[in-house]
Each structure stands twice: as C-alpha cells, then as structure tokens.
Coordinates of C-alpha atoms and ligand atoms in Angstrom, one line a residue:
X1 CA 30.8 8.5 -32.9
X2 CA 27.7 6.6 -35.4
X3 CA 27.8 8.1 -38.7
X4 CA 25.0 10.4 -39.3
X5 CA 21.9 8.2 -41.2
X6 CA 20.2 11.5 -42.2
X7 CA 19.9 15.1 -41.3
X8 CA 17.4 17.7 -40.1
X9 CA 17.8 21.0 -41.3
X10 CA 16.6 24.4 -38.9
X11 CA 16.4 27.7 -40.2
X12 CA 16.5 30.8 -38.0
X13 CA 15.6 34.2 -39.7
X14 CA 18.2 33.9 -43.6
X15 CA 20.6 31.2 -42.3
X16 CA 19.7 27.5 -42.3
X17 CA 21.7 24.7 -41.0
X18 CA 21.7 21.0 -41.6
X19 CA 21.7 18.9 -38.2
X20 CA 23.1 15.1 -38.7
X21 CA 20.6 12.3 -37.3
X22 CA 22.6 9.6 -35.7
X23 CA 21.1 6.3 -34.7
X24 CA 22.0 4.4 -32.0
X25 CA 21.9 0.3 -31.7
X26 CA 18.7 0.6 -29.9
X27 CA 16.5 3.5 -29.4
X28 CA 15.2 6.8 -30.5
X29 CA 17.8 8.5 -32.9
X30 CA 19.1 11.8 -31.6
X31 CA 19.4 15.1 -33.5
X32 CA 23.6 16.4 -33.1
X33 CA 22.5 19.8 -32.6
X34 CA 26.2 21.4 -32.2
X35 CA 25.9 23.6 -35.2
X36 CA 22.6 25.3 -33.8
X37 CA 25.3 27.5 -31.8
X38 CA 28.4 27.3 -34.0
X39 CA 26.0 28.4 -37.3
X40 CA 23.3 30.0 -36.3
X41 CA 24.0 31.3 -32.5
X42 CA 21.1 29.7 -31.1
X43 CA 21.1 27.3 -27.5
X44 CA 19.2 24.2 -27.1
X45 CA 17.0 25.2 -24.3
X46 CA 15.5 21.4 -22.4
X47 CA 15.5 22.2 -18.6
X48 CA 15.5 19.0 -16.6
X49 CA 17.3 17.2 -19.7
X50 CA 13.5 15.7 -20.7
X51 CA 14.7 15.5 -24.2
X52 CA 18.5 15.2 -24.4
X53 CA 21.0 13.1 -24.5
X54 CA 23.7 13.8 -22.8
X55 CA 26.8 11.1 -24.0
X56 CA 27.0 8.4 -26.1
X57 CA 27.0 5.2 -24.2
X58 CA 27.4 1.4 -24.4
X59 CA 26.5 0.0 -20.8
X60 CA 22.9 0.4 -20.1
X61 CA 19.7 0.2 -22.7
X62 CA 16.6 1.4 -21.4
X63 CA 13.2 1.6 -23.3
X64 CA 10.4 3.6 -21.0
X65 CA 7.3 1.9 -23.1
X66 CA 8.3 -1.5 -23.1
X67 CA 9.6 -1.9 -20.0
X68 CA 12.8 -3.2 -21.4
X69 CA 16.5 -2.6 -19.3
X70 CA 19.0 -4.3 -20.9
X71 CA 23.0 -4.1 -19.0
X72 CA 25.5 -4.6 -21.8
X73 CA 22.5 -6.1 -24.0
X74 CA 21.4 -8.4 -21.6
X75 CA 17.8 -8.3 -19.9
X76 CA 17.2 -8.0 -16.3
X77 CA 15.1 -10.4 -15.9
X78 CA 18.0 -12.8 -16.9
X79 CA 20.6 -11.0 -14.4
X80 CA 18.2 -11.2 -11.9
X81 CA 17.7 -14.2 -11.9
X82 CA 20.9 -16.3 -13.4
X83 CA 23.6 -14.0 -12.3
X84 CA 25.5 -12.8 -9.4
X85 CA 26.3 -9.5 -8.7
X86 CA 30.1 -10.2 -9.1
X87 CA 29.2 -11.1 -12.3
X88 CA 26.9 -8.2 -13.0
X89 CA 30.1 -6.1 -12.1
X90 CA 32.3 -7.4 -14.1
X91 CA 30.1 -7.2 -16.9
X92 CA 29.5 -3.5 -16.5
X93 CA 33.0 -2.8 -16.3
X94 CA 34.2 -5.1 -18.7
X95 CA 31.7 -5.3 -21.7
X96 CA 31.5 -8.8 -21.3
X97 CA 30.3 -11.6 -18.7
X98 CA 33.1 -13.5 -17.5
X99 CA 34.6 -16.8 -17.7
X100 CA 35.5 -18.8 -14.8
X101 CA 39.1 -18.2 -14.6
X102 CA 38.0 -14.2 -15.2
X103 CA 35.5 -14.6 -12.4
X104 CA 37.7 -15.9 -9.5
X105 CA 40.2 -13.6 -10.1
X106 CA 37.9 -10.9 -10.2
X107 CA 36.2 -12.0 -7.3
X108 CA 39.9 -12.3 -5.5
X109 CA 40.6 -8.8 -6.3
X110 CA 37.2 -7.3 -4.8
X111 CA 37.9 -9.2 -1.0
X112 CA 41.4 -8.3 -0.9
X113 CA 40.7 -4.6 -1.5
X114 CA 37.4 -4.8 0.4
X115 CA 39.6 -3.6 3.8
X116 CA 39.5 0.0 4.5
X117 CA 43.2 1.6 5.3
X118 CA 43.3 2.1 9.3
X119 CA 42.9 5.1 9.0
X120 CA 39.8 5.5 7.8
X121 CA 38.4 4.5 10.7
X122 CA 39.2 7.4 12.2
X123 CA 36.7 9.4 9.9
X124 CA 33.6 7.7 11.7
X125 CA 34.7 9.3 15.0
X126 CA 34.2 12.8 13.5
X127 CA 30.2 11.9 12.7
X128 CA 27.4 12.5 14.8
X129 CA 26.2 9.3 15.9
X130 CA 22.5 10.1 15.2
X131 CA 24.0 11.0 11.3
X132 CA 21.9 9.6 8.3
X133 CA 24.6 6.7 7.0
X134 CA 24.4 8.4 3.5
X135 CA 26.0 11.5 4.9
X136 CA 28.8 9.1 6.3
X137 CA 28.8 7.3 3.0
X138 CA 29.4 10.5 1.3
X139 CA 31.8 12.1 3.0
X140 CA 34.1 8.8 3.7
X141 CA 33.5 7.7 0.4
X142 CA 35.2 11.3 -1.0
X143 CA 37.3 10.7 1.5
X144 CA 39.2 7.6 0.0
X145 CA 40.3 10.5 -2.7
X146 CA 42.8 11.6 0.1
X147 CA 44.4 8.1 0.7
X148 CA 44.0 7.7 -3.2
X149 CA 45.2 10.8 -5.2
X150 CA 48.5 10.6 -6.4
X151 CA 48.0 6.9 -7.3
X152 CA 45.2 7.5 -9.4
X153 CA 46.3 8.1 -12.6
X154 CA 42.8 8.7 -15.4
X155 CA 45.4 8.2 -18.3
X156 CA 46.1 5.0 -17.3
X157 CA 44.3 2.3 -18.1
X158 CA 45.2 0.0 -15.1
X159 CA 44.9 2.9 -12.8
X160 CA 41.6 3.4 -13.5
X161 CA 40.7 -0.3 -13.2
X162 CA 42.4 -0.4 -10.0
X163 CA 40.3 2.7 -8.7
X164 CA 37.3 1.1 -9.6
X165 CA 38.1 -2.3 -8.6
X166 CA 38.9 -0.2 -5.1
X167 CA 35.4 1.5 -5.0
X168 CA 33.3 -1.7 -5.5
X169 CA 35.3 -3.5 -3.0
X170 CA 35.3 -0.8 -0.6
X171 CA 31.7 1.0 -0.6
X172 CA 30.2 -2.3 0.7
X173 CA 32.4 -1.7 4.2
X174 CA 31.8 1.4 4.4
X175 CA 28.1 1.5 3.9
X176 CA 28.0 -1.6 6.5
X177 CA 30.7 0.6 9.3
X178 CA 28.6 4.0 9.0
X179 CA 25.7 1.1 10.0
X180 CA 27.4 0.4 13.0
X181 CA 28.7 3.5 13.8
X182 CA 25.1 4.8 14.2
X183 CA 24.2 1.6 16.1
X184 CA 27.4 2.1 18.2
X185 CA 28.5 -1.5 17.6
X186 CA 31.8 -2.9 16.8
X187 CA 33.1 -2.5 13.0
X188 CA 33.0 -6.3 11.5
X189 CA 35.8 -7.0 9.2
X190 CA 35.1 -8.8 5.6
X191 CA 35.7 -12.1 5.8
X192 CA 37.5 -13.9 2.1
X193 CA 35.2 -16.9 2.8
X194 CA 31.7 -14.7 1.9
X195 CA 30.4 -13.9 -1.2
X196 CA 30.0 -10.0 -1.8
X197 CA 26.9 -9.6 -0.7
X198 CA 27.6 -12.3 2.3
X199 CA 29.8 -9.9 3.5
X200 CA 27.3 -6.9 3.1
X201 CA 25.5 -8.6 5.7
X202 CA 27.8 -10.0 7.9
X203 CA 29.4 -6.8 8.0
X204 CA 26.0 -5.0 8.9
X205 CA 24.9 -7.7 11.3
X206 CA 27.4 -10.1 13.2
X207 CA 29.2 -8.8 16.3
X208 CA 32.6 -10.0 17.8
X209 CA 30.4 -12.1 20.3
X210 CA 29.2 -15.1 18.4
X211 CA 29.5 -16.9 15.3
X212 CA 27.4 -15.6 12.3
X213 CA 24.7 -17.6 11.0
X214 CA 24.5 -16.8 7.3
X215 CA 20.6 -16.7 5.7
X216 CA 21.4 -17.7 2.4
X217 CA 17.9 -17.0 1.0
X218 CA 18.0 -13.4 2.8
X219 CA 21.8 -13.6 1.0
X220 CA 20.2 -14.3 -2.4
X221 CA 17.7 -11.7 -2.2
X222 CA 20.4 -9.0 -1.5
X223 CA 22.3 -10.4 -3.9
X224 CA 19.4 -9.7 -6.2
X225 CA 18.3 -6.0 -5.5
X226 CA 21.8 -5.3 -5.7
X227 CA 21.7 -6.5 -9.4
X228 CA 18.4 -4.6 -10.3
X229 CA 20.4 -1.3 -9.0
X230 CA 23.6 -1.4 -10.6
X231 CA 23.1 0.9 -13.4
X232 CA 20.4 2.7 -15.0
X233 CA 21.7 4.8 -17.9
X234 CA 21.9 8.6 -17.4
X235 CA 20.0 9.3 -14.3
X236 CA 20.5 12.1 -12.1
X237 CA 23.0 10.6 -10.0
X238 CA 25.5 8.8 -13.1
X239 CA 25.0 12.2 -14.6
X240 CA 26.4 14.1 -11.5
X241 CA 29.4 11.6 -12.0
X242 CA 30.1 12.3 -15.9
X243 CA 29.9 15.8 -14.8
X244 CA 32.1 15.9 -12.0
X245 CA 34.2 13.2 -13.8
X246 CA 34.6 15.3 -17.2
X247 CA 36.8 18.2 -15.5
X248 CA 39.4 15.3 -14.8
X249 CA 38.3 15.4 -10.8
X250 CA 39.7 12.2 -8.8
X251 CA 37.0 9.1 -9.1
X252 CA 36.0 8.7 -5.5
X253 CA 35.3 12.5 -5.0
X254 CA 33.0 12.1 -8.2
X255 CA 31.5 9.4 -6.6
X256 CA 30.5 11.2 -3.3
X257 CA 29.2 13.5 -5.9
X258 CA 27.1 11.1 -7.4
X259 CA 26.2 9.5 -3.7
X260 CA 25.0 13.3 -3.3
X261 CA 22.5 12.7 -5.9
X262 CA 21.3 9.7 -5.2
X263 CA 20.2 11.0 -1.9
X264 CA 17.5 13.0 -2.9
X265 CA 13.5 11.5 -2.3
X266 CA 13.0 12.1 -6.1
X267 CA 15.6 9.7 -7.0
X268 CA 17.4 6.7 -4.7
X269 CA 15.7 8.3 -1.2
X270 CA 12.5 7.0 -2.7
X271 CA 13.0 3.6 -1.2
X272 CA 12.8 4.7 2.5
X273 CA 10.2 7.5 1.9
X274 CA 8.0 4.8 0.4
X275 CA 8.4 3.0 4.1
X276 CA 7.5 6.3 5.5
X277 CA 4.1 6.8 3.3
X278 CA 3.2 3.6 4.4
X279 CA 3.8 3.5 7.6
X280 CA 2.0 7.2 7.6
X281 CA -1.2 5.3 6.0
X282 CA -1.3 2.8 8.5
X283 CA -4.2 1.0 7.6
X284 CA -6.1 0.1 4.1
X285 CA -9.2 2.6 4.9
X286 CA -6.9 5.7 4.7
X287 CA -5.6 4.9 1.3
X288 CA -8.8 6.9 -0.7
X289 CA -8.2 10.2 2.0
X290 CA -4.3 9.7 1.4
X291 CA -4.8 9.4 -2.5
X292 CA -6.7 12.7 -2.9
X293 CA -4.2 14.3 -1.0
X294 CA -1.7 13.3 -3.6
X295 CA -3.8 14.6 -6.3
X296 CA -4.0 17.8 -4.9
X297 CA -0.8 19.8 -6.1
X298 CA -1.5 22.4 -3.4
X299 CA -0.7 19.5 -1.1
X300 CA 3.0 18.8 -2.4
X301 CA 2.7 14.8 -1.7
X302 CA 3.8 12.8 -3.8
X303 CA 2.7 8.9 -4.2
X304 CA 6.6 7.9 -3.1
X305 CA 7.6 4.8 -5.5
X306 CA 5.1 5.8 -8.1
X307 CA 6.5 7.4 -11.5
X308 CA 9.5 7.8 -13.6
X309 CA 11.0 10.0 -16.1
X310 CA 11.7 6.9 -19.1
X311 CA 9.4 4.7 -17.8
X312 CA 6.2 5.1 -19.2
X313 CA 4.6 1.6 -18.4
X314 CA 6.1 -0.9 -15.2
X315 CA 9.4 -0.4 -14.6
X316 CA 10.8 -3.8 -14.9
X317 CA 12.6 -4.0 -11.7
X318 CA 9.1 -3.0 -10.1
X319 CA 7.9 -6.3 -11.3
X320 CA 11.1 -8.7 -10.5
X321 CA 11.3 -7.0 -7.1
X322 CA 7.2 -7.5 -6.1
X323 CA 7.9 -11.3 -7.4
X324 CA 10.7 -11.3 -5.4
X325 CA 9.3 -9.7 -2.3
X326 CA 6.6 -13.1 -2.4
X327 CA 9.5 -15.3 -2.7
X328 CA 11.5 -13.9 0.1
X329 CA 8.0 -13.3 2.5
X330 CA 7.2 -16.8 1.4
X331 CA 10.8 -18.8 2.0
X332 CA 11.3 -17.1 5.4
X333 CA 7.8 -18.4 6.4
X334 CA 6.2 -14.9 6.9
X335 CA 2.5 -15.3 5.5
X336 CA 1.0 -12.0 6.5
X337 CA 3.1 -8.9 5.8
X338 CA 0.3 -6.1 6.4
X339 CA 3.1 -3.6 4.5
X340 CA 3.2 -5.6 1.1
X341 CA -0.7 -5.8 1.3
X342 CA -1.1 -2.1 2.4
X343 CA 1.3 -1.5 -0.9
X344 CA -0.4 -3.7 -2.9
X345 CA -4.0 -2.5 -2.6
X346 CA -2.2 0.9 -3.0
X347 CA -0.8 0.4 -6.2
X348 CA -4.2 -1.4 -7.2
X349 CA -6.0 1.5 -6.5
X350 CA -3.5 4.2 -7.9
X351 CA -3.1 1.8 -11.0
X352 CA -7.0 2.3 -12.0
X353 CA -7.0 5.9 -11.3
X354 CA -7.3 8.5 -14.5
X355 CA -5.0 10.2 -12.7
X356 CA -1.8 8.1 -12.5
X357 CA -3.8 6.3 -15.9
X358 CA -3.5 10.0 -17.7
X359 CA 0.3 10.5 -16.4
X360 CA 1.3 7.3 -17.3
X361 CA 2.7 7.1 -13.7
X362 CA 3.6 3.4 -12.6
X363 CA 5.2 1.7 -9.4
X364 CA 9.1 2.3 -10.3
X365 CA 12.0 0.1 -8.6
X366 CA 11.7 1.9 -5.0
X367 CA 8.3 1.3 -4.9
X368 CA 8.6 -2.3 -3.5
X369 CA 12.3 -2.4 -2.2
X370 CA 12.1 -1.1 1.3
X371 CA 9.4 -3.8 1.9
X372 CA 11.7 -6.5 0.6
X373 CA 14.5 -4.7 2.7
X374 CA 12.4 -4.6 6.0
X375 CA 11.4 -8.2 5.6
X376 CA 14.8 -8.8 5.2
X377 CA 15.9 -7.4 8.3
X378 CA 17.4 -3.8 7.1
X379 CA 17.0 -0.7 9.1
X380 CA 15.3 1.9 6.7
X381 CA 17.9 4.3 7.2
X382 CA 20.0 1.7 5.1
X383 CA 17.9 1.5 1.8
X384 CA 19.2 4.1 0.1
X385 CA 22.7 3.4 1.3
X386 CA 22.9 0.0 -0.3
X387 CA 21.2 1.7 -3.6
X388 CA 24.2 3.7 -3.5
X389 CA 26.6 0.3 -3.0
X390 CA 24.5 -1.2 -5.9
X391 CA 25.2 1.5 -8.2
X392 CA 28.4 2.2 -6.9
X393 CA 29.4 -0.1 -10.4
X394 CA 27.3 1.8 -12.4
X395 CA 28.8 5.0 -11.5
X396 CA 32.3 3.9 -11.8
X397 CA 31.4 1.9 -15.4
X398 CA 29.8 5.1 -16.5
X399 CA 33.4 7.4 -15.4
X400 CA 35.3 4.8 -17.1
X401 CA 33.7 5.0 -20.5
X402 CA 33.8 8.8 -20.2
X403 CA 37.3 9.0 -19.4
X404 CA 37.9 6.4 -22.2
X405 CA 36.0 8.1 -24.8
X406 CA 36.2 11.9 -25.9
X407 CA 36.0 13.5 -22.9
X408 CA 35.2 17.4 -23.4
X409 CA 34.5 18.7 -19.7
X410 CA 30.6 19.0 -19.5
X411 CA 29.8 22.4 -19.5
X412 CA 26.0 23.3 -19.9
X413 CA 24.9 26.8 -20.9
X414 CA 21.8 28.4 -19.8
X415 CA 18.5 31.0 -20.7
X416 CA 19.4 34.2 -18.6
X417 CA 16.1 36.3 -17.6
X418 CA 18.0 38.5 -15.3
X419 CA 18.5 42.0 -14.9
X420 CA 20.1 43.3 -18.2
X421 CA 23.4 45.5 -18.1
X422 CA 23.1 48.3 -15.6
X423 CA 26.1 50.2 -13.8
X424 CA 27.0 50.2 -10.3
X425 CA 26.2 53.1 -8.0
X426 CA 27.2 54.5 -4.7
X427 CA 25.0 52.7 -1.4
X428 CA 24.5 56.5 -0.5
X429 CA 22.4 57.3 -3.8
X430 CA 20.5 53.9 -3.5
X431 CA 16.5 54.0 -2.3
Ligands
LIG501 N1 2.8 11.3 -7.4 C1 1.9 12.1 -7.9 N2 2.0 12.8 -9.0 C2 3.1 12.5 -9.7 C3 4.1 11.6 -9.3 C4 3.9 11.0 -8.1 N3 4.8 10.1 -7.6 N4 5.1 11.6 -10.2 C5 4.7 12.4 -11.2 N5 3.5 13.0 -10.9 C6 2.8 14.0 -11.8 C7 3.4 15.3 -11.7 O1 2.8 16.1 -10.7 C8 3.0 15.9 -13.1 O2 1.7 16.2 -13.1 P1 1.2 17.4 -14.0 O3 1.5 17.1 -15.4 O4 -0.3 17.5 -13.7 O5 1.9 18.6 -13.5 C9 3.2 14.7 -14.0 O6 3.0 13.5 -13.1 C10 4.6 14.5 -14.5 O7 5.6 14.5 -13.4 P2 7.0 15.2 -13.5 O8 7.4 15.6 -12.1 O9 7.0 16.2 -14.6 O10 7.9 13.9 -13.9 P3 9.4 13.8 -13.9 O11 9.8 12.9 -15.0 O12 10.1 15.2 -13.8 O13 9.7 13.2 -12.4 C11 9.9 11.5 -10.7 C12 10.0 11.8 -12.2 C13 10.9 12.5 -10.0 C14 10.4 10.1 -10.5 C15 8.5 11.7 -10.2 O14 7.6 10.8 -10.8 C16 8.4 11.5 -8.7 O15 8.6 12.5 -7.9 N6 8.1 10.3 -8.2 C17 8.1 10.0 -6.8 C18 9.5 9.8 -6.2 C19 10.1 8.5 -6.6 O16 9.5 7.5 -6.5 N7 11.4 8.6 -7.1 C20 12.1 7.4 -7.5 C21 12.4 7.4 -9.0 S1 13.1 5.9 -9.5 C22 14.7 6.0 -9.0 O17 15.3 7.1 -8.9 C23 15.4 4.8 -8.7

C-alpha cells in the first residue's frame, strides 16, 4: 500500500479520528477511511460505489474529464491503433508489452488451449436453441470450473497463469460455438494458422463446406474493438469478479459471475440495445419525438449508448470506434450506412441539448459498436458476447492482481431501515 501523503481528520460527537490520504500515480487521492468503524463506529455509507474506491490497482487508468484510458500507462489511442490484441493481453497480464520471443510463445500457448475438452460440447445440447448466446456463454464458461477445479491452484503462481491463459484462449470458442448452436450449424474448430481474432471469425462464420475467405480489414477491425474492451478499471462487471474472486472461489466460476454483469443494458448490453433504439427510430424525423421521450423520467427510456459513470466528457473509445466505423464503412466500399447517419444526427442533436449538456452525458463506447459490428457482419445477438471475450482479459488481469495482492474477502456492510427488534408470535394471534 502508498504511504499516506497527509490525513483528514472526522470528529463524531467527543472522539475524533485522523484518516490517512494516499495518492495514487495518477488520479484523485482517496481518503483510507478504515478507522471511521474501528474508532469511531461509524460506516461509509456511498450506494452505487459513486465515490469509492474499491482496491488498489495497477492495470487500468481512467480519467472521466479528459477523456484519458491509459492500460498499464499506455493510451488507447496507441493500442488501438499500433497493437494487437495478443499484445494487449499480454500486457494486461504481464505489466509489460512483450518482446518477440515473449510474443510467439504467448501467442502459441493461447491456440493450443483455444480447443474446448470434448466434452464440453455436450453442454450446448442442454440449451434452448432460441437461448441469448450470453446465457450459453455464462453457463459454459462456469462450466470450465468443473473440468478445471482441482487443477487450479490460486496459491500458485503458474496455476493461475495457466487458468488465465485457459480463459482467453477458450472464451473466444465458446462465444463463436453458442453462435452456432443458435444458428444450428456445425461447431468450427480454431485453426493454429489465424490470428486470435482470425479465428473469432472463422469460428463464427466458415462451415465444413468450403474454404474460408478471410476479410482482413473486417479482421483488423475486430481485432480493434476487442482492444478498446479489454479492461476498464472497476466497472460493475471486474467488480463482480474481485468479489466473487476475494472468497477464494475457482476463476472461471468468477468469470461467469462477471459475464453475469456484463449482461445487463446499463453496462456491456448497451451495444445491442443501442441497434435496437435505432432500429425503433427508423428514420431521422422521429429523432425530436424520440428525444423528448427520453427526457421524460416518467417514460423510463434511456438514450442507449449515451452516458457514463467516470466519463464526464467523450469516452475515448467512442471517438476511436466512430473513426473506426468510417474506415471500415469506407474500406468495404459501403458509402451509405442510413444507421451511422441516423446515430450521427442523433448524437448531434443530443450533444447540443441542455439536457444531456447539464448531465454531462456523452456517447460512451457502446454507442457506436453495434453499427461497426453490423457493418461487419455480426448478428446483434453477438455484441455483447464478444464484449464479454474482450474483457474476458481484463477480468482475469484484474483476479490475478487480487489474488496476488492482500486479498481480504470483499465484504460490504449496509444502512438497515428495517423493522427494528420485535418478537415472534403465534399465526393464530396475528391480524
Ligand atoms: N439517457 C437519459 N438520461 C440519462 C442517461 C441516458 N443514457 N444516462 C444518465 N441519464 C441521466 C439520469 O436520468 C440522471 O438524471 P437526473 O440527475 O435528472 O436524475 C443523470 O443523467 C445521472 O444519471 P445516473 O443514472 O445517476 O448515472 P450513473 O452513473 O448511475 O449511470 C449509466 C451511468 C448506467 C451508464 C447511465 O448513463 C445509462 O443508463 N446509460 C445508458 C446505458 C448505457 O449506454 N450503458 C453503457 C455504459 S458503458 C459500458 O458499460 C461499456
């Protein structure tokens, strides 16, 4: 832990305690407020965690106002656009960007444990075949916690590379088998000759009929979003991780936890509500009618893609993804996209709203990724699955540093407003 810089001190009714201030390497310096309960019996009462911080981390940097994410102190911007998401990876996990030899073998690990055991084929079967592929990615994805138990080991340091090693390599099959499952088409095996995200696709798209004809601009572009998802510091779903994670549980069944999370419209389901706003707006004249419906709070609509709890300005992945969305449009030859316009003269308008102007609410990462996705050739119900591939190294970075840090299991208390202490009585004597 940072040694304290200054402190804070609190006084409740005669007692007074002194709180340390710790700075970080990069932004706001937190209060340690462990002696409010210890010293003075008080809770730190912040519902939705608006205003705490949860761990001490080294992976991911975010600052809200100036649109800044930084992975292990690099920008995104740079990732994005200079690296590979093998690279990306490895950084995550491993503090630092590779070398070459470090890469290869790196990248020789993921493909040889990117097949699933046998087995698990046989979990698909038990789905619906109508299911949403996240509830398949959830529940297979715990599963691997049965084929993996007794051979992870979160004591040991290669055990715990090895599980996450097994998780990046695996979740892409997975994600691209509960795919076909739902299509009822043959499962594709990863090939060793395709990159990571080569596979993602060829696993997703080729059948046992032809030969696959790889895009490698639709490739690159993959390979791209994939980058701008890996991590994202604490968010809801990293957090349900380090939770799940902190009472020693088995990796992958944290991760379905964290999958869990991500599910949700208010966090990684954003992407293929966003295609379902616009595809409800339909046309350019609806946008004012469908913009005072979001305004109204009776309404409970929600501009999907708009908004974010640190980012108080443009998310910076907003930005690399609308670029990117012209690049792709552009390189496959597509000149009119009526969705990226529709989105565009939607964010235009919301932008110079007091509204959204007031609330500081700006287009955040989902906001521009389905389009990118659909133009690229992925069903919707596969957005926020391959969010959940993407982050897939976040999550497992994030359990890693817990585990290799001072893990106390996370236990948060609470404000109780319920009935105080009242005694039991016979259902006879009850009104
Ligand atoms: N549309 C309309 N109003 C909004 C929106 C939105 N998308 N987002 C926030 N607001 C309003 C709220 O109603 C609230 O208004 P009020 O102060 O008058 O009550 C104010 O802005 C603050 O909003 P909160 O809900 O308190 O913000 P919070 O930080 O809790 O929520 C969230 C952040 C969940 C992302 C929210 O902005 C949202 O629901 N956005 C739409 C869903 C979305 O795009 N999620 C993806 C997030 S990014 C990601 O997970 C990858």
């Amino acid at each position: 832990m940072t040694k304290p810089v200054s402190s804070v001190s609190v006084t409740a009714g005669d007692e007074s305690v002194s709180l340390p201030i710790i700075k970080g390497t990069m932004g706001p310096d937190v209060i340690d407020i462990h002696a409010l309960s210890s010293a003075l019996g008080l809770l730190n009462y912040d519902p939705g965690f608006v205003g705490t911080a949860s761990c001490e981390s080294k992976i991911t940097f975010i600052d809200g106002e100036k649109s800044l994410l930084l992975y292990r102190g690099y920008p995104i911007e740079e990732l994005a656009e200079r690296a590979t998401f093998t690279e990306v990876a490895y950084l995550l996990l491993n503090e630092e960007l590779p070398n070459v030899e470090q890469y290869r073998h790196f990248s020789q690990l993921l493909k040889k444990q990117s097949l699933l055991h046998e087995q698990i084929r046989n979990f698909f079967n038990g789905f619906r075949r109508d299911a949403h592929p996240m509830a398949i990615l959830c529940g297979t994805v715990g599963a691997l916690s049965a084929f993996y138990h007794e051979a992870v080991d979160i004591s040991n340091e290669a055990s715990r590379m090895l599980s996450a090693i097994r998780l990046i390599a695996k979740i892409p099959t997975i994600a691209a088998w509960a795919y076909k499952y739902t299509q009822g088409e043959t499962f594709m095996y990863p090939r060793s000759e395709y990159s990571y995200s080569e596979n993602l696709l060829y696993m997703m798209f080729a059948t046992p009929m032809e030969p696959y004809v790889m895009n490698p601009v639709v490739a690159r572009a993959i390979d791209r979003i994939l980058i701008l998802h890996a991590d994202h510091e604490q968010n809801a779903s990293t957090s349900t991780v380090r939770l799940a994670g902190s009472t020693g549980a088995n990796p992958f069944a944290c991760i379905s936890a964290g999958i869990a999370a991500l599910w949700g419209p208010a966090h990684g389901g954003a992407n293929e509500a966003v295609l379902k706003m616009l595809d409800s707006i339909g046309r350019k004249e609806n946008i004012p009618a469908f913009i005072e419906k979001v305004k109204d709070k009776n309404s409970g609509i929600r501009l999907m893609g708009f908004g974010h709890r640190v980012y108080k300005n443009f998310d910076p992945r907003a930005k690399i993804m609308q670029n990117a969305c012209h690049d792709v449009l552009n390189e496959l030859g597509i000149t009119h996209e009526p969705l990226l316009e529709l989105a565009m003269e939607l964010e235009k308008i919301a932008l110079e709203d007091p509204y959204f102007i007031e609330r500081k609410l700006y287009p955040n990462v989902d906001f521009y990724s389905g389009i990118i996705f659909r133009a690229l050739g992925i069903p919707s119900s596969m957005f926020t699955p391959l969010f959940a591939v993407a982050r897939a190294t976040g999550w497992i970075s994030q359990w890693k540093e817990m585990i290799e840090g001072t893990q106390r299991i996370n236990r948060p208390r609470q404000l109780y407003t319920g009935a105080s202490l009242r005694h039991f009585t016979p259902i006879s004597t009850r009104d």
